[in-house]
Amino acid sequence: MSFIQQRAKKVGEIFNRIIEKPLLTSTLVLILVTVIVVGLSLHYYINEFDTFIPQILAEAHGMIFDIAVIGILIFWLNQNGQTRQQIRTYKDEIDDFRLWESEEAAFRTVGNIKRLNRHKIYEINLVNCHLARTNLSHVNLKASNLNSANLSHSSLIETNLENTRLNQTNLENSNLNQANLKGAYASGANFKDAFLIKANFEGTFLIKTNFKNAYLMEGNLQNSYLMGADFENASLYKADLRGAKGLTVEQLSKVKTLYLAQFDEEILEQIKTNLPELVGV
């Protein structure tokens, strides 16, 4: 390799190192442009200073206007674009882990859910997602779609699941104490062995839902749809079932307790007649 080629290679390496550092590149460009502009303007500084300065000040005011209006606008648009790109990335990652039944997939998906919540995104597509043994307590999933998702053995304490789709969702042995499921669609969902103390199921669709061995103490099931729901060995202590639709005495015959539970007058009379031991009559 000749001397000229070596020098050219060296210059090329230096150039590449410079352009890889944005701050250094910007500083060098600023210095170069300053030298050129001041050099070309030197005659006016020396000979026509009184007339030249007002023009510089006018340009300075224009520069301030550009920074204040155009610069801030561009910054806002850039930040907004970055935020939207981040949101898109989080949603794409959830799609990537969908149907992947592994601990890593579960925890990565939960991380993306919480990041979306920080951006005030609550309506998330989580159909068929594996979220078993994860912590989703206090997370907002209002109006999300969790149909056929696996949340077994998970923590969802005070989680907002209002108007959420939970059809065929597996929540076996999960903790949903004080969770808000108002107006949710949870037909065919599995709440077996789940903790649902003070959970809000008001107006929720719970058709053929599995509540075997569930703890529904002080749960609010007012105006819910309970056709075919299985309450075998479930605890309904102080639960509010007023206005529940499709609820029968046969469904309640296998529960652990109905002590202090609230019912419409018609079904309460049937319970007192046929299941007095469950209500403490």
Tab-separated table of C-alpha atoms in Angstrom:
chain	number	residue	atom	x	y	z
A	1	MET	CA	0.000	0.000	0.000
A	2	SER	CA	1.411	3.366	-1.060
A	3	PHE	CA	1.945	6.347	1.232
A	4	ILE	CA	-0.979	8.233	-0.373
A	5	GLN	CA	-3.335	5.281	0.123
A	6	GLN	CA	-2.267	4.990	3.770
A	7	ARG	CA	-2.912	8.675	4.349
A	8	ALA	CA	-6.304	8.431	2.601
A	9	LYS	CA	-7.232	5.448	4.769
A	10	LYS	CA	-6.180	7.329	7.911
A	11	VAL	CA	-8.213	10.395	6.911
A	12	GLY	CA	-11.205	8.135	6.204
A	13	GLU	CA	-10.968	6.555	9.673
A	14	ILE	CA	-10.778	9.974	11.343
A	15	PHE	CA	-13.777	11.174	9.309
A	16	ASN	CA	-15.801	8.104	10.288
A	17	ARG	CA	-14.979	8.605	13.977
A	18	ILE	CA	-16.133	12.220	13.763
A	19	ILE	CA	-19.469	11.536	12.063
A	20	GLU	CA	-20.212	8.794	14.591
A	21	LYS	CA	-20.307	11.536	17.264
A	22	PRO	CA	-23.222	13.914	16.530
A	23	LEU	CA	-22.182	16.547	19.098
A	24	LEU	CA	-18.607	16.716	17.814
A	25	THR	CA	-19.825	16.856	14.207
A	26	SER	CA	-22.231	19.702	14.999
A	27	THR	CA	-19.496	21.651	16.833
A	28	LEU	CA	-17.044	21.329	13.940
A	29	VAL	CA	-19.694	22.406	11.417
A	30	LEU	CA	-20.544	25.413	13.620
A	31	ILE	CA	-16.894	26.448	13.858
A	32	LEU	CA	-16.403	26.060	10.091
A	33	VAL	CA	-19.519	28.065	9.219
A	34	THR	CA	-18.597	30.777	11.789
A	35	VAL	CA	-15.112	31.182	10.293
A	36	ILE	CA	-16.530	31.474	6.765
A	37	VAL	CA	-19.308	33.937	7.676
A	38	VAL	CA	-17.114	36.140	9.896
A	39	GLY	CA	-14.359	36.092	7.262
A	40	LEU	CA	-16.730	37.230	4.512
A	41	SER	CA	-18.303	39.862	6.817
A	42	LEU	CA	-15.048	41.299	8.157
A	43	HIS	CA	-15.081	44.176	5.611
A	44	TYR	CA	-18.523	45.273	6.841
A	45	TYR	CA	-17.502	45.046	10.500
A	46	ILE	CA	-14.579	47.415	9.827
A	47	ASN	CA	-15.998	49.868	7.276
A	48	GLU	CA	-19.826	49.803	7.638
A	49	PHE	CA	-20.365	48.813	11.229
A	50	ASP	CA	-23.175	51.334	11.939
A	51	THR	CA	-25.352	50.108	9.061
A	52	PHE	CA	-24.400	46.447	9.366
A	53	ILE	CA	-25.293	45.947	13.058
A	54	PRO	CA	-29.054	46.724	12.625
A	55	GLN	CA	-29.216	44.035	9.950
A	56	ILE	CA	-27.556	41.542	12.284
A	57	LEU	CA	-30.028	42.413	15.054
A	58	ALA	CA	-32.958	41.952	12.668
A	59	GLU	CA	-31.651	38.519	11.735
A	60	ALA	CA	-31.166	37.727	15.436
A	61	HIS	CA	-34.829	38.481	16.123
A	62	GLY	CA	-35.793	36.236	13.222
A	63	MET	CA	-33.638	33.483	14.689
A	64	ILE	CA	-35.378	33.854	18.070
A	65	PHE	CA	-38.751	33.558	16.322
A	66	ASP	CA	-37.588	30.428	14.489
A	67	ILE	CA	-36.449	28.818	17.737
A	68	ALA	CA	-39.564	29.828	19.655
A	69	VAL	CA	-42.113	28.729	17.059
A	70	ILE	CA	-40.626	26.382	14.504
A	71	GLY	CA	-38.073	24.782	16.849
A	72	ILE	CA	-40.595	24.043	19.590
A	73	LEU	CA	-43.106	22.760	17.035
A	74	ILE	CA	-40.557	20.416	15.493
A	75	PHE	CA	-39.504	19.220	18.957
A	76	TRP	CA	-43.140	18.491	19.875
A	77	LEU	CA	-43.760	16.629	16.633
A	78	ASN	CA	-40.561	14.639	17.109
A	79	GLN	CA	-41.451	13.718	20.694
A	80	ASN	CA	-44.983	12.778	19.675
A	81	GLY	CA	-43.622	10.621	16.869
A	82	GLN	CA	-41.214	8.856	19.227
A	83	THR	CA	-44.023	8.183	21.706
A	84	ARG	CA	-46.246	6.705	19.016
A	85	GLN	CA	-43.368	4.559	17.790
A	86	GLN	CA	-42.744	3.280	21.340
A	87	ILE	CA	-46.428	2.392	21.725
A	88	ARG	CA	-46.349	0.560	18.403
A	89	THR	CA	-43.230	-1.343	19.523
A	90	TYR	CA	-44.856	-2.431	22.811
A	91	LYS	CA	-47.952	-3.685	20.965
A	92	ASP	CA	-45.821	-5.507	18.384
A	93	GLU	CA	-43.896	-7.248	21.159
A	94	ILE	CA	-47.165	-8.420	22.725
A	95	ASP	CA	-48.114	-9.862	19.324
A	96	ASP	CA	-44.713	-11.567	19.079
A	97	PHE	CA	-45.205	-13.347	22.421
A	98	ARG	CA	-48.839	-14.301	21.794
A	99	LEU	CA	-49.444	-18.081	22.045
A	100	TRP	CA	-45.917	-18.565	23.451
A	101	GLU	CA	-46.464	-20.459	26.696
A	102	SER	CA	-43.358	-19.694	28.696
A	103	GLU	CA	-42.402	-17.740	31.813
A	104	GLU	CA	-40.330	-15.319	29.737
A	105	ALA	CA	-43.232	-14.589	27.386
A	106	ALA	CA	-45.532	-13.945	30.361
A	107	PHE	CA	-43.211	-11.492	32.100
A	108	ARG	CA	-42.230	-9.698	28.880
A	109	THR	CA	-45.910	-9.240	28.011
A	110	VAL	CA	-46.702	-7.882	31.496
A	111	GLY	CA	-43.823	-5.412	31.135
A	112	ASN	CA	-45.267	-4.148	27.845
A	113	ILE	CA	-48.742	-3.854	29.403
A	114	LYS	CA	-47.390	-1.659	32.196
A	115	ARG	CA	-45.433	0.496	29.719
A	116	LEU	CA	-48.601	1.000	27.669
A	117	ASN	CA	-50.422	1.995	30.866
A	118	ARG	CA	-47.770	4.660	31.485
A	119	HIS	CA	-48.684	6.077	28.070
A	120	LYS	CA	-52.368	5.978	29.136
A	121	ILE	CA	-53.118	3.059	26.797
A	122	TYR	CA	-55.556	0.697	28.511
A	123	GLU	CA	-57.450	-1.033	25.706
A	124	ILE	CA	-55.001	-3.786	24.764
A	125	ASN	CA	-55.389	-6.915	22.639
A	126	LEU	CA	-54.298	-9.823	24.840
A	127	VAL	CA	-56.238	-12.648	23.191
A	128	ASN	CA	-54.563	-16.037	23.780
A	129	CYS	CA	-51.710	-14.448	25.745
A	130	HIS	CA	-49.893	-16.515	28.366
A	131	LEU	CA	-49.862	-14.484	31.600
A	132	ALA	CA	-49.798	-17.226	34.209
A	133	ARG	CA	-48.075	-16.531	37.557
A	134	THR	CA	-47.633	-12.822	36.849
A	135	ASN	CA	-48.352	-9.637	38.810
A	136	LEU	CA	-50.986	-7.423	37.209
A	137	SER	CA	-52.219	-5.833	40.423
A	138	HIS	CA	-53.444	-2.218	40.072
A	139	VAL	CA	-53.046	-2.396	36.279
A	140	ASN	CA	-55.712	-0.742	34.107
A	141	LEU	CA	-57.058	-3.079	31.413
A	142	LYS	CA	-60.385	-1.351	30.907
A	143	ALA	CA	-62.102	-2.539	27.685
A	144	SER	CA	-59.155	-4.796	26.819
A	145	ASN	CA	-59.617	-8.156	25.116
A	146	LEU	CA	-58.339	-11.091	27.182
A	147	ASN	CA	-60.449	-13.803	25.595
A	148	SER	CA	-58.881	-17.255	26.059
A	149	ALA	CA	-55.869	-15.785	27.883
A	150	ASN	CA	-54.188	-17.727	30.678
A	151	LEU	CA	-53.953	-15.740	33.938
A	152	SER	CA	-53.956	-18.686	36.312
A	153	HIS	CA	-52.135	-18.248	39.644
A	154	SER	CA	-51.734	-14.526	38.933
A	155	SER	CA	-52.199	-11.459	41.106
A	156	LEU	CA	-54.835	-8.965	39.897
A	157	ILE	CA	-55.581	-7.133	43.143
A	158	GLU	CA	-57.581	-3.935	42.442
A	159	THR	CA	-57.008	-4.412	38.728
A	160	ASN	CA	-59.407	-2.482	36.489
A	161	LEU	CA	-61.141	-4.976	34.193
A	162	GLU	CA	-64.240	-2.890	33.550
A	163	ASN	CA	-65.945	-3.803	30.247
A	164	THR	CA	-63.078	-6.185	29.541
A	165	ARG	CA	-63.571	-9.343	27.473
A	166	LEU	CA	-62.708	-12.417	29.529
A	167	ASN	CA	-64.626	-15.097	27.673
A	168	GLN	CA	-63.037	-18.548	28.182
A	169	THR	CA	-60.212	-16.888	30.149
A	170	ASN	CA	-58.383	-19.010	32.705
A	171	LEU	CA	-58.149	-17.246	36.076
A	172	GLU	CA	-57.884	-20.373	38.202
A	173	ASN	CA	-56.355	-19.818	41.644
A	174	SER	CA	-55.739	-16.132	40.907
A	175	ASN	CA	-56.158	-13.261	43.363
A	176	LEU	CA	-58.708	-10.705	42.150
A	177	ASN	CA	-59.558	-9.174	45.515
A	178	GLN	CA	-61.272	-5.785	44.988
A	179	ALA	CA	-60.832	-6.076	41.219
A	180	ASN	CA	-63.291	-4.118	39.095
A	181	LEU	CA	-65.031	-6.366	36.546
A	182	LYS	CA	-68.106	-4.186	36.114
A	183	GLY	CA	-69.791	-4.822	32.762
A	184	ALA	CA	-67.153	-7.376	31.742
A	185	TYR	CA	-67.855	-10.306	29.425
A	186	ALA	CA	-66.632	-13.406	31.258
A	187	SER	CA	-68.830	-16.189	29.916
A	188	GLY	CA	-67.134	-19.550	30.252
A	189	ALA	CA	-64.305	-18.043	32.303
A	190	ASN	CA	-62.576	-20.197	34.905
A	191	PHE	CA	-62.484	-18.666	38.411
A	192	LYS	CA	-61.958	-21.990	40.174
A	193	ASP	CA	-60.197	-21.543	43.555
A	194	ALA	CA	-59.880	-17.795	42.844
A	195	PHE	CA	-59.920	-15.096	45.520
A	196	LEU	CA	-62.650	-12.605	44.592
A	197	ILE	CA	-63.188	-10.854	47.914
A	198	LYS	CA	-65.024	-7.527	47.386
A	199	ALA	CA	-64.669	-7.946	43.609
A	200	ASN	CA	-67.142	-5.924	41.548
A	201	PHE	CA	-69.113	-8.043	39.052
A	202	GLU	CA	-71.980	-5.604	38.637
A	203	GLY	CA	-73.703	-6.139	35.287
A	204	THR	CA	-71.077	-8.715	34.275
A	205	PHE	CA	-71.861	-11.573	31.869
A	206	LEU	CA	-70.967	-14.737	33.782
A	207	ILE	CA	-72.832	-17.326	31.742
A	208	LYS	CA	-71.531	-20.860	32.428
A	209	THR	CA	-68.660	-19.382	34.437
A	210	ASN	CA	-66.786	-21.680	36.824
A	211	PHE	CA	-66.719	-20.439	40.436
A	212	LYS	CA	-65.908	-23.780	42.085
A	213	ASN	CA	-64.231	-23.247	45.479
A	214	ALA	CA	-64.030	-19.501	44.803
A	215	TYR	CA	-64.005	-16.908	47.585
A	216	LEU	CA	-66.695	-14.359	46.685
A	217	MET	CA	-67.102	-12.853	50.137
A	218	GLU	CA	-68.663	-9.369	49.956
A	219	GLY	CA	-68.567	-9.608	46.166
A	220	ASN	CA	-70.904	-7.361	44.186
A	221	LEU	CA	-72.838	-9.427	41.630
A	222	GLN	CA	-75.777	-7.068	41.258
A	223	ASN	CA	-77.571	-7.286	37.894
A	224	SER	CA	-75.048	-9.840	36.640
A	225	TYR	CA	-75.931	-12.641	34.206
A	226	LEU	CA	-75.437	-15.994	35.949
A	227	MET	CA	-77.186	-18.536	33.729
A	228	GLY	CA	-75.449	-21.884	34.170
A	229	ALA	CA	-72.710	-20.509	36.467
A	230	ASP	CA	-71.161	-23.146	38.729
A	231	PHE	CA	-70.937	-22.111	42.425
A	232	GLU	CA	-70.003	-25.526	43.858
A	233	ASN	CA	-68.357	-25.065	47.269
A	234	ALA	CA	-68.006	-21.298	46.678
A	235	SER	CA	-68.216	-18.875	49.589
A	236	LEU	CA	-70.837	-16.171	49.031
A	237	TYR	CA	-70.700	-14.668	52.511
A	238	LYS	CA	-72.171	-11.135	52.390
A	239	ALA	CA	-72.248	-11.261	48.581
A	240	ASP	CA	-74.782	-9.006	46.854
A	241	LEU	CA	-76.769	-10.898	44.213
A	242	ARG	CA	-79.747	-8.551	43.927
A	243	GLY	CA	-81.011	-8.266	40.401
A	244	ALA	CA	-78.920	-11.243	39.246
A	245	LYS	CA	-80.385	-12.784	36.116
A	246	GLY	CA	-80.687	-16.519	35.506
A	247	LEU	CA	-79.784	-17.438	39.089
A	248	THR	CA	-81.579	-20.505	40.471
A	249	VAL	CA	-81.814	-22.243	43.811
A	250	GLU	CA	-80.291	-25.337	42.184
A	251	GLN	CA	-77.121	-23.370	41.395
A	252	LEU	CA	-76.886	-22.227	45.008
A	253	SER	CA	-77.563	-25.626	46.551
A	254	LYS	CA	-73.879	-26.619	46.419
A	255	VAL	CA	-72.309	-23.413	47.757
A	256	LYS	CA	-70.295	-23.358	50.984
A	257	THR	CA	-72.270	-20.510	52.572
A	258	LEU	CA	-74.834	-17.833	51.763
A	259	TYR	CA	-74.706	-16.247	55.204
A	260	LEU	CA	-75.692	-12.549	55.089
A	261	ALA	CA	-75.809	-12.675	51.267
A	262	GLN	CA	-78.376	-10.373	49.624
A	263	PHE	CA	-80.954	-11.587	47.089
A	264	ASP	CA	-84.157	-10.425	45.483
A	265	GLU	CA	-87.162	-11.201	47.691
A	266	GLU	CA	-88.499	-13.935	45.417
A	267	ILE	CA	-85.370	-16.066	45.318
A	268	LEU	CA	-84.581	-15.322	48.990
A	269	GLU	CA	-87.864	-16.950	50.016
A	270	GLN	CA	-86.984	-20.030	47.951
A	271	ILE	CA	-83.539	-20.198	49.600
A	272	LYS	CA	-85.027	-19.909	53.099
A	273	THR	CA	-87.431	-22.696	52.275
A	274	ASN	CA	-85.058	-25.073	50.499
A	275	LEU	CA	-81.575	-24.125	51.810
A	276	PRO	CA	-82.094	-22.697	55.310
A	277	GLU	CA	-78.775	-24.081	56.563
A	278	LEU	CA	-76.833	-21.948	54.069
A	279	VAL	CA	-78.361	-18.638	55.146
A	280	GLY	CA	-78.388	-19.371	58.869
A	281	VAL	CA	-82.160	-19.445	59.174
